[in-house]
CSV table of C-alpha atoms in Angstrom, one decimal:
chain,number,residue,atom,x,y,z
A,367,MET,CA,-7.3,-21.6,0.6
A,368,SER,CA,-5.0,-22.2,3.6
A,369,LEU,CA,-3.2,-19.3,5.2
A,370,ARG,CA,0.1,-20.7,4.1
A,371,THR,CA,-0.9,-21.0,0.5
A,372,ALA,CA,-2.6,-17.6,0.5
A,373,THR,CA,0.4,-16.0,2.0
A,374,ALA,CA,2.7,-17.7,-0.5
A,375,PHE,CA,0.7,-16.3,-3.4
A,376,SER,CA,0.6,-12.9,-1.7
A,377,LEU,CA,4.3,-13.0,-1.0
A,378,ALA,CA,5.1,-14.0,-4.6
A,379,SER,CA,3.3,-10.9,-5.8
A,380,GLN,CA,5.1,-8.7,-3.2
A,381,LEU,CA,8.4,-10.1,-4.4
A,382,ALA,CA,7.5,-9.5,-8.0
A,383,ILE,CA,6.4,-5.9,-7.2
A,384,LEU,CA,9.6,-5.4,-5.2
A,385,ALA,CA,11.8,-6.6,-8.1
A,386,SER,CA,10.0,-4.8,-10.8
A,387,SER,CA,9.6,-1.6,-8.9
A,388,PHE,CA,13.3,-1.7,-8.0
A,389,LEU,CA,14.4,-2.3,-11.6
A,390,SER,CA,12.0,0.4,-12.8
A,391,GLY,CA,13.4,2.8,-10.3
A,392,VAL,CA,17.0,2.0,-11.4
A,393,VAL,CA,16.1,2.6,-15.0
A,394,ILE,CA,14.5,5.9,-14.3
A,395,ALA,CA,17.3,7.0,-11.9
A,396,ARG,CA,20.1,6.0,-14.4
A,397,THR,CA,18.4,7.7,-17.4
A,398,LEU,CA,16.7,10.8,-15.8
A,399,GLY,CA,18.8,11.4,-12.7
A,400,PRO,CA,17.6,12.5,-9.2
A,401,SER,CA,15.3,15.2,-10.6
A,402,GLY,CA,13.6,12.9,-13.1
A,403,LYS,CA,13.3,10.2,-10.5
A,404,GLY,CA,11.7,12.7,-8.1
A,405,THR,CA,9.2,14.0,-10.6
A,406,TYR,CA,8.2,10.5,-11.6
A,407,SER,CA,7.8,9.5,-7.9
A,408,LEU,CA,5.6,12.5,-7.2
A,409,VAL,CA,3.2,11.8,-10.1
A,410,VAL,CA,2.9,8.1,-9.2
A,411,LEU,CA,2.5,8.9,-5.5
A,412,THR,CA,-0.2,11.4,-6.3
A,413,SER,CA,-2.1,8.9,-8.4
A,414,GLY,CA,-1.9,6.3,-5.7
A,415,PHE,CA,-3.0,8.7,-3.0
A,416,VAL,CA,-6.0,9.8,-5.0
A,417,VAL,CA,-7.0,6.2,-5.9
A,418,LEU,CA,-6.8,5.2,-2.2
A,419,ILE,CA,-9.1,8.1,-1.2
A,420,GLY,CA,-11.3,8.2,-4.3
A,421,ASN,CA,-12.4,4.6,-3.9
A,422,LEU,CA,-14.3,5.8,-0.8
A,423,GLY,CA,-13.2,2.7,1.2
A,424,VAL,CA,-15.6,0.5,-0.7
A,425,PRO,CA,-13.1,-2.1,-1.7
A,426,VAL,CA,-12.3,-2.8,1.9
A,427,PHE,CA,-16.0,-3.0,2.7
A,428,VAL,CA,-16.5,-5.5,-0.1
A,429,ALA,CA,-13.5,-7.7,0.8
A,430,SER,CA,-14.6,-7.7,4.5
A,431,THR,CA,-18.3,-8.4,3.7
A,432,ILE,CA,-18.3,-11.2,1.1
A,433,GLY,CA,-17.2,-13.8,3.7
A,434,LYS,CA,-20.2,-12.9,5.9
A,435,GLN,CA,-22.6,-13.8,3.0
A,436,LYS,CA,-24.9,-10.9,3.8
A,437,HIS,CA,-25.1,-9.8,0.1
A,438,SER,CA,-24.6,-11.7,-3.1
A,439,VAL,CA,-21.4,-11.1,-5.1
A,440,GLU,CA,-23.4,-9.8,-8.1
A,441,VAL,CA,-25.2,-7.2,-5.9
A,442,LEU,CA,-22.0,-6.0,-4.3
A,443,LEU,CA,-20.3,-5.8,-7.8
A,444,ARG,CA,-23.1,-3.7,-9.2
A,445,ASN,CA,-23.0,-1.4,-6.2
A,446,SER,CA,-19.2,-1.1,-6.6
A,447,PHE,CA,-19.6,-0.1,-10.3
A,448,PHE,CA,-22.1,2.6,-9.3
A,449,LEU,CA,-19.8,4.0,-6.7
A,450,PHE,CA,-16.9,3.9,-9.1
A,451,ALA,CA,-18.8,6.0,-11.6
A,452,CYS,CA,-19.6,8.5,-8.8
A,453,SER,CA,-16.1,8.7,-7.5
A,454,THR,CA,-14.6,9.0,-11.0
A,455,PHE,CA,-16.9,11.9,-11.8
A,456,LEU,CA,-15.9,13.7,-8.5
A,457,VAL,CA,-12.2,13.1,-9.0
A,458,THR,CA,-12.3,14.4,-12.6
A,459,CYS,CA,-14.1,17.5,-11.5
A,460,VAL,CA,-11.6,18.2,-8.7
A,461,PHE,CA,-8.6,17.7,-11.0
A,462,LEU,CA,-10.1,20.1,-13.6
A,463,VAL,CA,-10.5,22.7,-10.9
A,464,PHE,CA,-7.0,22.2,-9.7
A,465,ARG,CA,-5.6,22.4,-13.2
A,466,ALA,CA,-7.3,25.8,-13.6
A,467,TRP,CA,-6.3,27.0,-10.2
A,468,LEU,CA,-2.6,25.9,-10.1
A,469,GLY,CA,-1.7,27.2,-13.6
A,470,GLN,CA,1.3,25.8,-15.4
A,471,ASN,CA,4.0,26.7,-12.9
A,472,ALA,CA,3.2,24.2,-10.2
A,473,PRO,CA,5.4,21.0,-10.3
A,474,LEU,CA,2.5,18.6,-11.0
A,475,ALA,CA,0.5,21.0,-13.2
A,476,PRO,CA,1.8,19.6,-16.6
A,477,PHE,CA,0.8,16.1,-15.5
A,478,LEU,CA,-2.8,16.7,-14.3
A,479,GLY,CA,-4.3,15.7,-17.7
A,480,LEU,CA,-2.5,12.4,-17.6
A,481,LEU,CA,-3.6,11.8,-14.0
A,482,THR,CA,-7.3,12.3,-15.0
A,483,VAL,CA,-6.9,9.4,-17.4
A,484,ILE,CA,-4.9,7.1,-15.2
A,485,ILE,CA,-6.6,7.5,-11.9
A,486,PRO,CA,-10.0,6.0,-13.1
A,487,LEU,CA,-8.1,2.9,-14.2
A,488,GLY,CA,-6.7,2.5,-10.7
A,489,LEU,CA,-10.0,3.2,-9.1
A,490,LEU,CA,-11.8,0.5,-11.1
A,491,ARG,CA,-9.0,-2.0,-10.6
A,492,GLU,CA,-9.2,-1.5,-6.8
A,493,HIS,CA,-13.0,-2.0,-6.8
A,494,LEU,CA,-12.7,-5.2,-8.9
A,495,ALA,CA,-9.7,-6.7,-7.1
A,496,ALA,CA,-11.5,-6.5,-3.7
A,497,PHE,CA,-13.9,-9.2,-4.9
A,498,LEU,CA,-11.0,-11.6,-5.5
A,499,GLN,CA,-9.6,-10.9,-2.1
A,500,GLY,CA,-13.0,-11.3,-0.3
A,501,LEU,CA,-13.7,-14.6,-2.1
A,502,ASN,CA,-10.3,-15.8,-0.9
A,503,LYS,CA,-9.0,-16.1,-4.4
A,504,ILE,CA,-5.7,-14.8,-3.2
A,505,GLY,CA,-3.7,-16.2,-6.1
A,506,ARG,CA,-5.7,-14.2,-8.6
A,507,PHE,CA,-5.8,-11.2,-6.4
A,508,ALA,CA,-2.0,-11.3,-6.0
A,509,PHE,CA,-1.6,-11.6,-9.8
A,510,THR,CA,-3.6,-8.4,-10.3
A,511,ARG,CA,-1.3,-6.6,-8.0
A,512,ALA,CA,1.9,-7.8,-9.7
A,513,ILE,CA,1.0,-7.6,-13.4
A,514,GLY,CA,1.0,-3.7,-13.5
A,515,PRO,CA,4.5,-3.1,-12.1
A,516,LEU,CA,5.8,-6.0,-14.2
A,517,ILE,CA,4.4,-4.6,-17.5
A,518,THR,CA,5.6,-1.1,-16.5
A,519,MET,CA,9.1,-2.4,-15.9
A,520,SER,CA,9.1,-4.2,-19.3
A,521,LEU,CA,7.9,-1.1,-21.1
A,522,LEU,CA,10.5,1.1,-19.3
A,523,LEU,CA,13.3,-1.3,-20.4
A,524,ILE,CA,12.1,-1.1,-24.0
A,525,PHE,CA,11.3,2.6,-24.4
A,526,VAL,CA,13.0,4.7,-21.7
A,527,LEU,CA,16.5,3.3,-22.3
A,528,ASN,CA,16.2,4.4,-25.9
A,529,HIS,CA,14.1,7.5,-25.5
A,530,PRO,CA,14.9,8.9,-22.0
A,531,SER,CA,12.3,11.5,-20.9
A,532,ILE,CA,9.8,11.9,-18.1
A,533,TRP,CA,6.9,11.6,-20.5
A,534,THR,CA,8.1,8.3,-21.9
A,535,ALA,CA,8.4,6.9,-18.4
A,536,LEU,CA,4.9,8.1,-17.5
A,537,TYR,CA,3.4,6.6,-20.7
A,538,CYS,CA,5.0,3.3,-19.8
A,539,TRP,CA,3.4,3.5,-16.4
A,540,LEU,CA,0.0,4.2,-18.1
A,541,GLY,CA,0.4,1.1,-20.2
A,542,GLY,CA,1.1,-1.0,-17.1
A,543,GLU,CA,-2.0,0.3,-15.4
A,544,ALA,CA,-4.3,-0.3,-18.4
A,545,ILE,CA,-3.1,-3.9,-18.8
A,546,SER,CA,-3.5,-4.5,-15.0
A,547,LEU,CA,-7.1,-3.3,-15.2
A,548,ALA,CA,-7.9,-5.5,-18.2
A,549,VAL,CA,-6.5,-8.6,-16.4
A,550,THR,CA,-8.4,-7.8,-13.2
A,551,LEU,CA,-11.7,-7.5,-15.1
A,552,ALA,CA,-11.1,-10.8,-16.9
A,553,LEU,CA,-10.4,-12.6,-13.5
A,554,VAL,CA,-13.5,-11.2,-11.8
A,555,ARG,CA,-15.9,-11.8,-14.8
A,556,PRO,CA,-16.4,-15.6,-13.9
A,557,PHE,CA,-17.9,-14.7,-10.5
A,558,ALA,CA,-20.4,-12.1,-11.5
A,559,ALA,CA,-21.6,-10.2,-14.5
A,560,PRO,CA,-20.6,-6.5,-14.5
A,561,GLY,CA,-23.4,-4.0,-14.3
A,562,ILE,CA,-24.6,-0.9,-12.4
A,563,SER,CA,-27.4,-0.7,-9.9
A,564,PHE,CA,-28.4,1.6,-7.0
A,565,LEU,CA,-29.7,0.0,-3.9
A,566,PRO,CA,-30.2,2.7,-1.2
A,567,SER,CA,-29.7,0.4,1.8
A,568,LEU,CA,-26.5,-1.2,0.4
A,569,PHE,CA,-25.3,2.2,-0.8
A,570,LYS,CA,-25.6,3.7,2.7
A,571,GLU,CA,-24.1,0.6,4.3
A,572,SER,CA,-21.0,0.6,2.0
A,573,LEU,CA,-20.5,4.4,2.4
A,574,ARG,CA,-20.9,4.3,6.2
A,575,PHE,CA,-18.3,1.6,6.6
A,576,GLY,CA,-16.2,2.7,3.6
A,577,GLY,CA,-16.3,6.3,4.8
A,578,ALA,CA,-14.5,5.4,8.0
A,579,VAL,CA,-12.0,3.3,6.1
A,580,CYS,CA,-11.5,6.1,3.6
A,581,MET,CA,-10.8,8.7,6.3
A,582,GLY,CA,-8.4,6.3,7.9
A,583,ASN,CA,-6.7,5.7,4.5
A,584,PHE,CA,-6.4,9.4,3.9
A,585,ILE,CA,-4.8,10.1,7.2
A,586,GLY,CA,-2.7,6.9,7.1
A,587,VAL,CA,-1.3,7.6,3.6
A,588,ALA,CA,-0.7,11.2,4.6
A,589,SER,CA,1.2,10.0,7.7
A,590,LEU,CA,3.3,7.7,5.5
A,591,ARG,CA,3.9,9.9,2.4
A,592,LEU,CA,3.1,13.5,3.2
A,593,ASP,CA,6.8,13.9,4.0
A,594,VAL,CA,7.5,13.3,0.3
A,595,PHE,CA,5.5,16.4,-0.7
A,596,LEU,CA,7.1,18.4,2.1
A,597,VAL,CA,10.5,17.4,0.8
A,598,ALA,CA,9.4,18.6,-2.6
A,599,TYR,CA,8.2,21.8,-1.1
A,600,PHE,CA,11.3,22.6,0.9
A,601,LEU,CA,14.0,20.9,-1.1
A,602,GLY,CA,12.9,20.3,-4.7
A,603,ALA,CA,12.4,17.4,-7.1
A,604,SER,CA,16.0,16.2,-6.8
A,605,ALA,CA,15.7,15.7,-3.1
A,606,VAL,CA,12.5,13.8,-3.7
A,607,GLY,CA,14.4,11.5,-6.0
A,608,LEU,CA,17.0,10.8,-3.3
A,609,TYR,CA,14.4,10.4,-0.5
A,610,SER,CA,12.2,8.1,-2.6
A,611,VAL,CA,15.2,5.7,-2.9
A,612,ALA,CA,15.7,5.6,0.8
A,613,VAL,CA,12.0,4.9,1.4
A,614,ALA,CA,11.9,2.2,-1.3
A,615,ILE,CA,14.8,0.3,0.1
A,616,SER,CA,13.7,0.5,3.7
A,617,SER,CA,10.2,-0.6,2.7
A,618,VAL,CA,11.5,-4.1,2.0
A,619,ILE,CA,10.7,-4.7,5.7
A,620,MET,CA,7.0,-4.1,4.9
A,621,TYR,CA,6.6,-6.8,2.2
A,622,LEU,CA,6.1,-9.9,4.4
A,623,PRO,CA,3.7,-8.2,6.8
A,624,SER,CA,1.8,-6.8,3.8
A,625,ALA,CA,1.6,-10.3,2.3
A,626,MET,CA,0.3,-11.7,5.6
A,627,ALA,CA,-2.3,-9.0,5.9
A,628,VAL,CA,-3.7,-9.8,2.4
A,629,ALA,CA,-4.2,-13.4,3.4
A,630,LEU,CA,-5.5,-12.6,6.9
A,631,LEU,CA,-8.4,-10.3,5.8
A,632,PRO,CA,-10.8,-12.9,4.6
A,633,ARG,CA,-10.0,-15.1,7.7
A,634,PHE,CA,-10.5,-12.3,10.2
A,635,SER,CA,-13.9,-11.6,8.6
A,636,SER,CA,-15.2,-15.0,9.6
A,637,ALA,CA,-13.1,-16.0,12.6
A,638,THR,CA,-14.0,-16.1,16.3
A,639,ALA,CA,-12.4,-13.7,18.8
A,640,GLU,CA,-9.9,-16.2,20.0
A,641,GLU,CA,-8.9,-17.3,16.5
A,642,SER,CA,-8.5,-13.7,15.4
A,643,TYR,CA,-6.3,-12.8,18.3
A,644,GLU,CA,-4.1,-15.9,17.9
A,645,LEU,CA,-3.7,-15.2,14.2
A,646,ALA,CA,-2.9,-11.5,14.8
A,647,ALA,CA,-0.5,-12.1,17.6
A,648,ARG,CA,1.4,-14.9,15.9
A,649,THR,CA,1.8,-12.9,12.6
A,650,CYS,CA,2.8,-9.7,14.5
A,651,ARG,CA,5.6,-11.5,16.2
A,652,MET,CA,6.8,-13.1,13.0
A,653,ALA,CA,6.6,-9.7,11.2
A,654,MET,CA,8.7,-8.1,13.9
A,655,LEU,CA,11.4,-10.7,13.7
A,656,TRP,CA,11.4,-10.4,10.0
A,657,GLY,CA,11.8,-6.7,10.2
A,658,LEU,CA,14.7,-7.0,12.6
A,659,GLY,CA,16.5,-9.4,10.3
A,660,CYS,CA,15.9,-7.2,7.2
A,661,ALA,CA,17.2,-4.1,9.1
A,662,VAL,CA,20.4,-5.9,10.0
A,663,VAL,CA,21.0,-6.9,6.4
A,664,LEU,CA,20.1,-3.4,5.0
A,665,SER,CA,22.3,-1.7,7.5
A,666,ALA,CA,25.2,-3.8,6.4
A,667,VAL,CA,24.8,-3.8,2.6
A,668,GLY,CA,22.1,-1.2,1.8
A,669,GLY,CA,24.7,1.5,1.1
A,670,VAL,CA,26.6,-0.7,-1.4
A,671,LEU,CA,23.3,-1.7,-3.0
A,672,ILE,CA,22.1,1.9,-3.5
A,673,ARG,CA,25.4,3.1,-5.0
A,674,ALA,CA,25.7,0.1,-7.2
A,675,ALA,CA,22.2,0.2,-8.5
A,676,TYR,CA,21.3,3.9,-8.6
A,677,GLY,CA,24.7,5.4,-9.0
A,678,ASN,CA,26.9,7.6,-6.8
A,679,ALA,CA,24.6,10.5,-7.3
A,680,PHE,CA,22.2,8.8,-4.9
A,681,SER,CA,24.8,8.3,-2.0
A,682,PRO,CA,22.8,10.8,0.2
A,683,SER,CA,20.0,8.3,0.2
A,684,VAL,CA,22.1,5.9,2.4
A,685,ASN,CA,21.9,7.7,5.7
A,686,ALA,CA,18.2,8.5,5.2
A,687,MET,CA,17.5,4.8,4.6
A,688,ILE,CA,19.3,3.8,7.8
A,689,VAL,CA,17.5,6.3,9.9
A,690,LEU,CA,14.1,5.0,8.6
A,691,LEU,CA,14.8,1.4,9.6
A,692,PRO,CA,13.9,1.5,13.4
A,693,GLY,CA,10.4,3.0,12.8
A,694,THR,CA,9.8,0.8,9.8
A,695,ILE,CA,10.4,-2.4,11.8
A,696,LEU,CA,7.6,-1.7,14.1
A,697,TYR,CA,5.3,0.0,11.6
A,698,GLY,CA,5.2,-3.2,9.6
A,699,LEU,CA,2.8,-4.6,12.2
A,700,ALA,CA,0.3,-1.9,11.2
A,701,HIS,CA,-0.6,-4.0,8.2
A,702,ILE,CA,-1.8,-6.7,10.4
A,703,THR,CA,-3.6,-4.6,13.1
A,704,THR,CA,-5.3,-2.6,10.4
A,705,VAL,CA,-7.1,-5.6,8.9
A,706,TYR,CA,-7.9,-6.9,12.4
A,707,PHE,CA,-9.7,-3.7,13.3
A,708,ASN,CA,-11.4,-3.6,9.8
A,709,ALA,CA,-12.4,-7.2,9.2
A,710,PHE,CA,-12.8,-8.7,12.6
A,711,ALA,CA,-13.6,-5.9,15.0
A,712,ARG,CA,-15.5,-4.0,12.3
A,713,ARG,CA,-14.2,-0.7,13.8
A,714,PRO,CA,-12.3,1.1,11.1
A,715,ALA,CA,-12.6,4.3,13.0
A,716,ILE,CA,-9.8,3.0,15.3
A,717,ASN,CA,-7.4,2.9,12.3
A,718,THR,CA,-8.5,6.5,11.5
A,719,ALA,CA,-7.6,7.7,15.0
A,720,LEU,CA,-4.3,5.9,15.1
A,721,ALA,CA,-3.3,7.2,11.7
A,722,ALA,CA,-4.2,10.7,12.9
A,723,VAL,CA,-1.8,10.3,15.8
A,724,SER,CA,1.0,9.3,13.4
A,725,LEU,CA,0.2,12.2,11.0
A,726,ALA,CA,0.2,14.8,13.7
A,727,ILE,CA,3.5,13.7,15.1
A,728,GLY,CA,5.0,13.3,11.6
A,729,ILE,CA,4.0,16.7,10.2
A,730,GLY,CA,5.1,18.5,13.3
A,731,LEU,CA,8.6,16.9,13.2
A,732,ASP,CA,8.8,17.3,9.4
A,733,LEU,CA,8.2,21.1,9.5
A,734,VAL,CA,11.1,21.4,12.0
A,735,LEU,CA,13.5,18.8,10.7
A,736,ILE,CA,13.3,18.9,6.9
A,737,PRO,CA,14.5,22.6,6.5
A,738,THR,CA,17.4,21.9,8.9
A,739,PHE,CA,18.5,18.4,8.2
A,740,GLY,CA,17.2,17.8,4.7
A,741,ILE,CA,16.1,14.2,3.7
A,742,VAL,CA,17.7,12.8,6.9
A,743,GLY,CA,15.4,15.1,8.9
A,744,ALA,CA,12.4,13.6,7.0
A,745,SER,CA,13.6,10.1,7.9
A,746,ILE,CA,14.0,11.1,11.6
A,747,ALA,CA,10.5,12.5,11.6
A,748,SER,CA,9.0,9.4,10.0
A,749,SER,CA,10.8,6.9,12.1
A,750,VAL,CA,9.8,8.7,15.4
A,751,ALA,CA,6.2,9.0,14.2
A,752,TYR,CA,6.1,5.3,13.3
A,753,LEU,CA,7.4,4.2,16.7
A,754,LEU,CA,5.2,6.4,18.8
A,755,SER,CA,2.0,5.7,16.8
A,756,MET,CA,2.6,1.9,16.9
A,757,MET,CA,3.0,2.0,20.6
A,758,VAL,CA,-0.5,3.5,20.8
A,759,THR,CA,-1.8,1.0,18.2
A,760,LEU,CA,-0.5,-2.0,20.1
A,761,THR,CA,-2.0,-0.7,23.4
A,762,ILE,CA,-5.4,-0.3,21.8
A,763,PHE,CA,-5.2,-3.7,20.0
A,764,ALA,CA,-4.5,-5.3,23.4
A,765,LYS,CA,-7.5,-3.5,24.9
A,766,VAL,CA,-9.9,-4.5,22.1
A,767,SER,CA,-8.7,-8.1,22.2
A,768,GLY,CA,-8.7,-8.3,26.0
A,769,ARG,CA,-5.0,-9.1,26.3
A,770,THR,CA,-1.9,-7.2,27.4
A,771,PRO,CA,0.6,-5.6,24.9
A,772,LEU,CA,3.3,-7.7,26.4
A,773,SER,CA,1.6,-11.0,25.5
A,774,LEU,CA,1.2,-9.7,21.9
A,775,LEU,CA,4.9,-9.1,21.4
A,776,ALA,CA,6.5,-11.6,23.8
A,777,VAL,CA,8.8,-13.3,21.3
A,778,GLY,CA,9.9,-16.7,22.4
A,779,LYS,CA,12.1,-19.4,21.0
A,780,ASN,CA,9.2,-21.0,19.2
A,781,ASP,CA,8.6,-17.8,17.2
A,782,PHE,CA,12.1,-17.9,15.7
A,783,SER,CA,11.6,-21.5,14.6
A,784,GLU,CA,8.0,-20.8,13.4
A,785,LEU,CA,9.2,-17.8,11.3
A,786,ALA,CA,11.9,-20.0,9.8
A,787,ARG,CA,9.4,-22.7,9.0
A,788,PHE,CA,6.9,-20.2,7.7
A,789,VAL,CA,9.4,-18.5,5.3
A,790,SER,CA,10.8,-21.9,4.2
A,791,ARG,CA,7.3,-23.3,3.5
A,792,ASN,CA,6.4,-20.2,1.5
A,793,MET,CA,9.6,-20.3,-0.5
A,794,ARG,CA,9.0,-23.9,-1.4
A,795,ALA,CA,5.4,-23.1,-2.3
A,796,LEU,CA,6.6,-20.3,-4.6
A,797,VAL,CA,8.7,-22.8,-6.7
A,798,GLU,CA,6.3,-25.8,-6.6
């Protein structure tokens, strides 16, 4: 599958996720208010965080390894099922311990039982979807990403509008996750028969590579989303609801770079050094131009959009969203550099170190700024952390690739026209 076609499929799924998540957020915000929106966001974010860490980095190992044809698809699938069983057991034990330790007064305590059901669904889906990405079946992979949010949105429109409650919303989300897993399993089944096997050499190899990815994911997600938990700690669930809207709107900038990264991973895994650099540099420049354009539009109409969609109760989200934009523009490039370090350079530890830089800066600023400036303080902390960490990232990328940072981001006239052609081609591909 060509890069253009793969990116078109990936972008289509990103747009579907954007639209469905936006509408789901509006439904929850309108029916449950800032407090209900904040609680829902905390539960969903916790699940995503645990799934990302609990998969032990094995999905990235699989997606980055299939193209090298070192192991058969069936062998990799059986190893993934074994590791899924291990990680599910560990996650369940940890949650049961937390449930007993936290008691019933902690904000997430009432929802830990639901999380022990829904997290294994997400874990298995991530393991399975990695095979579709590694095999360059990007259309199928993209569909597995989009189907869950679309089903959740549909269920929310049916049930939450008639029976508004946080539990109704969460059960709708559970339904979306279950259907997403069933679809993913059906799409993977033609390529290999499900089963479980333990091969010590492959087990060690996948955990050695995946462990570094997992640590990087842990630190990376913490650097991106730990501020939400700190907002909850200092300011409460209502502030989380307000801040989550600011984050969601500003994250529009990330959708094109994320779509590119999905399509680039299988290409990086089999490309030469020169090909990988050219792909990464070209897409980084396009991602930066895309981010700048989105930021201009959001600065102009983002406030109107937030008030119209979520209601006047969410007006404080506007300033927080605007402050997030500068850092988010540059941080969009991290999607591309991350897959470059993982799939081409095979050095996931670099991503771990870079995420640690962002996390350290972000936490330090959050602890100072959130109590003083509220959700705007969280936005300032995030934006500064994104900017500084990406400066370090681009310097290291240039060193690994043997080029200078300036050549990586030296936007020229051709980049503007190439981005226009790239977006135009992908938009046409979406409707063909």
